Amino acid sequence: MTRRWVVAHDGTPESEGVVAVAARHARLHGVGLLLVHAVSHERLHDDLDWSDGASAPLTFEEYAAGADTEAELSLRASSAAALARANGLSVEVLVVPGEPADAILAVAGRPEIERVVMGTHARRGLRHLVLGSVAERVIAKATVPVLVVPPRV
């Protein structure tokens, strides 16, 4: 079984910095990376107005499938960049349905996973309280070590 680290990727430019840090450290530790992007179909549905019904250009299922495909393409681009930085590194990608913290924790529970690497958006004040923090929830519940990479690394 290949030892791996989960790298949480949310599709933002900051995620690329997280992947770069993870690739550098993974190579030193002799582990592979599993880049993970969570897509909450429930959140996708709630964020859009589907009141047009049959006249809408896409069904929700088509829209959700497009979101999954977009996430996978983003992960594959990050994977290629990680491989270019760290020759010989094993990198796989996985799009997981669900809320980000829950999805990351589920993947982190696999037996081959030794660590989670993720970024933080460093939100503060009321915005942090209202939105919560995926990193904080993962840190609180993970059964493996979590490396949190601050923005602009």
Coordinates of C-alpha atoms in Angstrom, one line a residue:
M1 CA 0.0 0.0 0.0
T2 CA 1.4 3.4 -1.0
R3 CA 1.7 5.9 1.8
R4 CA 0.0 9.1 0.9
W5 CA -0.8 12.6 2.1
V6 CA -4.2 14.1 1.3
V7 CA -3.9 17.6 -0.1
A8 CA -7.1 19.6 0.1
H9 CA -7.6 21.7 -3.1
D10 CA -10.5 24.2 -3.4
G11 CA -9.8 25.5 -6.9
T12 CA -8.4 28.8 -5.7
P13 CA -4.9 30.2 -6.7
E14 CA -3.9 29.7 -3.0
S15 CA -4.3 26.0 -3.5
E16 CA -1.4 26.0 -5.9
G17 CA 0.9 27.2 -3.1
V18 CA -0.5 24.4 -0.8
V19 CA 0.3 21.8 -3.5
A20 CA 3.8 23.2 -4.0
V21 CA 4.5 22.9 -0.2
A22 CA 3.0 19.4 -0.1
A23 CA 5.0 18.2 -3.1
R24 CA 8.2 19.5 -1.6
H25 CA 7.7 17.8 1.7
A26 CA 6.2 14.6 0.3
R27 CA 9.2 14.0 -1.8
L28 CA 11.5 14.4 1.3
H29 CA 9.3 11.9 3.2
G30 CA 8.9 9.4 0.4
V31 CA 5.1 9.6 0.2
G32 CA 2.7 10.2 -2.6
L33 CA 0.0 12.8 -2.8
L34 CA -3.8 12.5 -3.2
L35 CA -5.2 15.9 -4.3
V36 CA -8.8 16.1 -3.2
H37 CA -11.5 18.6 -4.2
A38 CA -14.9 18.4 -2.4
V39 CA -18.0 19.4 -4.4
S40 CA -21.1 20.0 -2.4
H41 CA -24.0 19.4 -4.7
E42 CA -26.4 20.6 -2.0
R43 CA -24.5 23.9 -1.8
L44 CA -24.5 24.1 -5.6
H45 CA -28.3 23.7 -5.7
D46 CA -28.9 26.2 -2.9
D47 CA -26.7 28.8 -4.6
L48 CA -28.6 28.9 -7.9
D49 CA -32.1 29.9 -8.8
W50 CA -33.8 26.8 -10.5
S51 CA -37.2 28.5 -10.7
D52 CA -37.0 28.6 -14.5
G53 CA -37.7 24.9 -14.5
A54 CA -37.9 23.3 -17.9
S55 CA -36.7 26.5 -19.7
A56 CA -33.4 26.6 -17.8
P57 CA -30.4 25.9 -20.1
L58 CA -29.2 23.0 -17.9
T59 CA -30.7 20.5 -15.5
F60 CA -29.2 20.5 -12.1
E61 CA -27.7 17.1 -12.8
E62 CA -25.9 18.5 -15.8
Y63 CA -24.8 21.5 -13.8
A64 CA -23.4 19.3 -11.0
A65 CA -21.7 17.0 -13.5
G66 CA -20.0 20.1 -15.0
A67 CA -18.9 21.3 -11.5
D68 CA -17.4 17.8 -10.9
T69 CA -15.6 17.9 -14.3
E70 CA -14.3 21.4 -13.7
A71 CA -12.9 20.3 -10.3
E72 CA -11.2 17.3 -11.8
L73 CA -9.6 19.4 -14.5
S74 CA -8.3 21.8 -11.9
L75 CA -6.9 18.9 -9.9
R76 CA -5.2 17.4 -12.9
A77 CA -3.5 20.8 -13.7
S78 CA -2.3 21.0 -10.1
S79 CA -1.1 17.4 -10.3
A80 CA 0.9 18.1 -13.4
A81 CA 2.5 21.1 -11.7
A82 CA 3.4 19.0 -8.6
L83 CA 5.0 16.3 -10.8
A84 CA 7.0 19.0 -12.6
R85 CA 8.3 20.3 -9.3
A86 CA 9.1 17.0 -7.7
N87 CA 10.3 14.4 -10.3
G88 CA 9.2 10.9 -9.3
L89 CA 6.4 12.0 -7.0
S90 CA 3.3 9.8 -7.1
V91 CA 0.2 12.1 -7.5
E92 CA -3.4 11.1 -7.8
V93 CA -6.6 13.2 -8.0
L94 CA -10.0 12.6 -6.5
V95 CA -13.2 14.7 -6.6
V96 CA -15.4 13.8 -3.6
P97 CA -19.0 14.8 -3.1
G98 CA -19.9 16.5 0.1
E99 CA -19.1 19.4 2.4
P100 CA -15.4 20.1 2.3
A101 CA -14.5 19.3 5.9
D102 CA -16.5 16.1 5.9
A103 CA -15.1 15.0 2.6
I104 CA -11.5 15.7 3.6
L105 CA -12.0 13.8 6.8
A106 CA -13.5 10.8 5.1
V107 CA -10.6 10.5 2.7
A108 CA -8.1 11.1 5.5
G109 CA -9.6 8.1 7.3
R110 CA -8.2 5.7 4.7
P111 CA -5.5 3.4 6.0
E112 CA -2.7 4.6 3.6
I113 CA -3.2 8.3 4.5
E114 CA -0.6 9.7 6.9
R115 CA -1.3 13.4 6.8
V116 CA -3.6 16.1 5.6
V117 CA -2.1 19.2 3.9
M118 CA -4.4 22.2 3.5
G119 CA -4.5 25.9 3.2
T120 CA -6.3 28.5 5.2
H121 CA -7.9 31.7 3.9
A122 CA -7.1 33.3 7.3
R123 CA -10.5 34.9 7.6
R124 CA -11.0 36.9 10.8
G125 CA -13.9 38.5 12.7
L126 CA -17.5 38.2 11.8
R127 CA -16.8 36.7 8.4
H128 CA -14.9 33.8 10.1
L129 CA -17.7 33.3 12.6
V130 CA -20.4 33.2 9.9
L131 CA -18.5 31.0 7.4
G132 CA -16.7 28.8 9.9
S133 CA -13.4 27.3 9.1
V134 CA -12.8 24.1 7.1
A135 CA -9.3 23.9 8.4
E136 CA -10.4 24.2 12.1
R137 CA -13.0 21.5 11.7
V138 CA -10.4 19.2 10.0
I139 CA -7.8 19.9 12.7
A140 CA -10.3 19.2 15.4
K141 CA -11.5 15.8 14.0
A142 CA -8.6 14.4 12.0
T143 CA -7.0 11.2 13.2
V144 CA -3.8 12.0 11.3
P145 CA -1.5 15.1 11.6
V146 CA -2.7 18.2 9.7
L147 CA -0.3 20.6 8.1
V148 CA -1.9 24.0 7.5
V149 CA -0.2 26.2 4.9
P150 CA -0.9 29.9 5.3
P151 CA -1.8 32.1 2.3
R152 CA 1.0 33.5 0.1
V153 CA 3.6 30.8 0.9

